[in-house]
Amino acid sequence: MSVADIRFGEIEEGVLTLTLNRPERRNALRNQTLRELGDALAAAATTDAVRAVVIQGNERCFAAGADLEEMRHHDAVSLQQDERPALWKRIDDFNKPLIAAVNGYALGAGLELVLHCDLVVAGEGTLLGLPEIKLGIMPGAGGTQRLSRQVGQQTAMQMVLTGEPISAERAHALGLVGQICVPALTAEYARRLARQVAAQAPLAVQAAKGAIKACQETSLSQGLRQERQAFVWLAGTEDRNEGINAFLEKRAPNYRGK
Amino acid sequence: MEYQHIECYLEGAVGVLVLNRPAQLNSFNEAMHREVAAILKDWDRNPEVRAVLLTGKGRGFCAGQDLGDRAVNSDQAAPDLGQSIDRYYNPLISRITGMAKPVICAVNGVAAGAGANIALACDIVIAGRSASFIQAFCRLGLVPDSGGTWFLPRLVGRARAMALALQGDKVSAEQARDMGMIWQVVDDEALQSVAMQQAQHLARQPTYGLGLIKQAIHRAADNSLAEQLELERDLQRLAGRSEDYREGVDAFLNKRTPEYKGR
C-alpha cells in the first residue's frame, strides 16, 4: 500500500518539515497518518542532520480531528487492542524539538497533536478545540490531561464539555500557542523559529526539552534534581566548551552535537 | 440565486450591490440579510471582483432593522434582539470589514440605525448632499449595534460619539464629512457616477495590497504601536511578494503605466 499521509520536506538548516497531506479529509488523523508520523520522527531522532521538526497542515486546515470512518468501526474490545495509544506515545517520545505550524482548524486529535508539540505558531483566525463531546465521545489522546495542565481547569472544562473551539488569539493569551501571526506566514515563521532552535547545541536542546517535559511528571524537588543532573551531564560535552569559548571570544559557535 | 430584496451585478471588476426595498427605506428583514450575505460571500471569493459598491434604491440608503419584522406586543415575551445580531448584523459587518478588497458606500439618502453603521463599516463612504445619518437606537431604548459604538468614537472622537449616540439626532451629510465620519459629499445627481468612478479606479489598483492596507488599518484599532509595527512588517513581507508590486516597480522604472492584476 503506497499511501503518503505525510509529505517530507527537504532538511533545511537542520529543520525537517513534515506536512499532513490528506487535504480532501481535512488532514483527519487516521492510524496510518500517526504511524507515518511516528516513523518519520523515529528516523529524525537518529538523523544528525535533523535538529528540529516542523509539523504543518495546509493554509486552510492543520488537522480537523481523527478519522471518524476509521473510528466508527471500533467497539470497546477492538479499541482496547488499538495500536493508537502506542502511536501517540512514539510522537511524545521524540527527543528533538517539535514545532507545530497551525492554520485554520486544529480540532480533536488535531489539537491533541498540537498539544504534543513543544512550540506552537498559529495563524490568526485559527480555531482550536476538542469537539469530541458533540459526538458522544471524549478526547482520547491526552486532550483532557495536557489541555488542563496548560490552560487550567475552567478553560479546559469549557472547551471539553461544550466542544466549542477557541481562537488563536485566545489560545495565545492562555499560553496554548506561543506565537500568532498572519496566516500566510505561519509556516514560514514556524520554520524560522525551528531554525533558531536548530542552531543551538543539539545535546543541550534535547536535555532542556526533557527537563521541561519532566515538569509534568514529577514534584518540584525531583524535577530540580533531574534538571541539575542534566546540567552537570552537559558539562561533559564538547559543545558546552565550544559555546562558552565562542561567547568569550565574541564569535559564532560551531556546534557538532558532541 | 434569485434576489428579491437586492439588485446586484458586475460592472467591469466592480460588484454593485443595491439594497432594494425602497418602500421600506431599504430596511433589513431576514430575507434581505440572507441575500446580502450570499452575494458578499460570493464576491469575497471571486478574484474577478476587485471592488464593491454598496448603495440603496430610492430616497433612502437603509433604515436599519425593519421594525415591522419585530413587532413587540405587550403581552408577549421580550424578543431576543441579540439573536438577529449574532445571526445577521455581526456577520455582515465582519464580512464588509474583513473583505480583502475595497468596499465603497454611496449613501443616497437617510442612513438610520444599523443602516448608518453598515455605511460606516465600509472603507470609503461618499454621501449625496441630501443624505443623513441617524443613530436612532437611543430613541427606542436600544444600543447602537452593527459596530456603531466601535466605529463612532474612532471616527469622530468620544465627545461627538457620545452626543450622537445619546441624542440620536439627524446628522447631515456635510456635518458628517466635517466631523470625519465619512469621506466625501457630492451633489445628489452626481453621487452614483462619482462613487462608480471611485470604485472603477480602485478596481484597477493592486487589490491584494489594498486588502492588506485595509487589514492593517482595522487592526490598528486594537493593537499597541509595537504590535502594529510587527503587523506592518508581516503584511509588507507579503505585499513585497505580490505580482502587482513587481509590476508597479517595473512600470515606475520604465516610466509606463502599471497594469495591475490584483494579486
Short mmCIF file of C-alpha atoms in Angstrom, two decimals, chain A residues 124 181-185 188-189 192, chain B residues 215 219 231 233-235 237-238 241:
data_model
loop_
_atom_site.label_atom_id
_atom_site.label_comp_id
_atom_site.label_asym_id
_atom_site.label_seq_id
_atom_site.Cartn_x
_atom_site.Cartn_y
_atom_site.Cartn_z
CA GLU A 124 -4.75 34.49 13.26
CA CYS A 181 0.97 35.75 13.04
CA VAL A 182 -0.83 36.44 9.78
CA PRO A 183 -1.88 33.05 8.36
CA ALA A 184 0.12 33.39 5.15
CA LEU A 185 3.33 33.49 7.22
CA GLU A 188 7.48 30.36 7.37
CA TYR A 189 7.63 31.74 10.90
CA ARG A 192 12.30 30.45 11.39
CA GLN B 215 -6.40 44.78 7.32
CA ARG B 219 -6.09 46.03 13.25
CA LEU B 231 1.99 43.54 11.76
CA ARG B 233 6.35 44.15 8.77
CA ASP B 234 4.42 40.93 8.19
CA LEU B 235 1.98 42.45 5.76
CA ARG B 237 6.59 40.97 3.64
CA LEU B 238 3.53 39.51 1.94
CA ARG B 241 5.93 39.06 -2.86
#
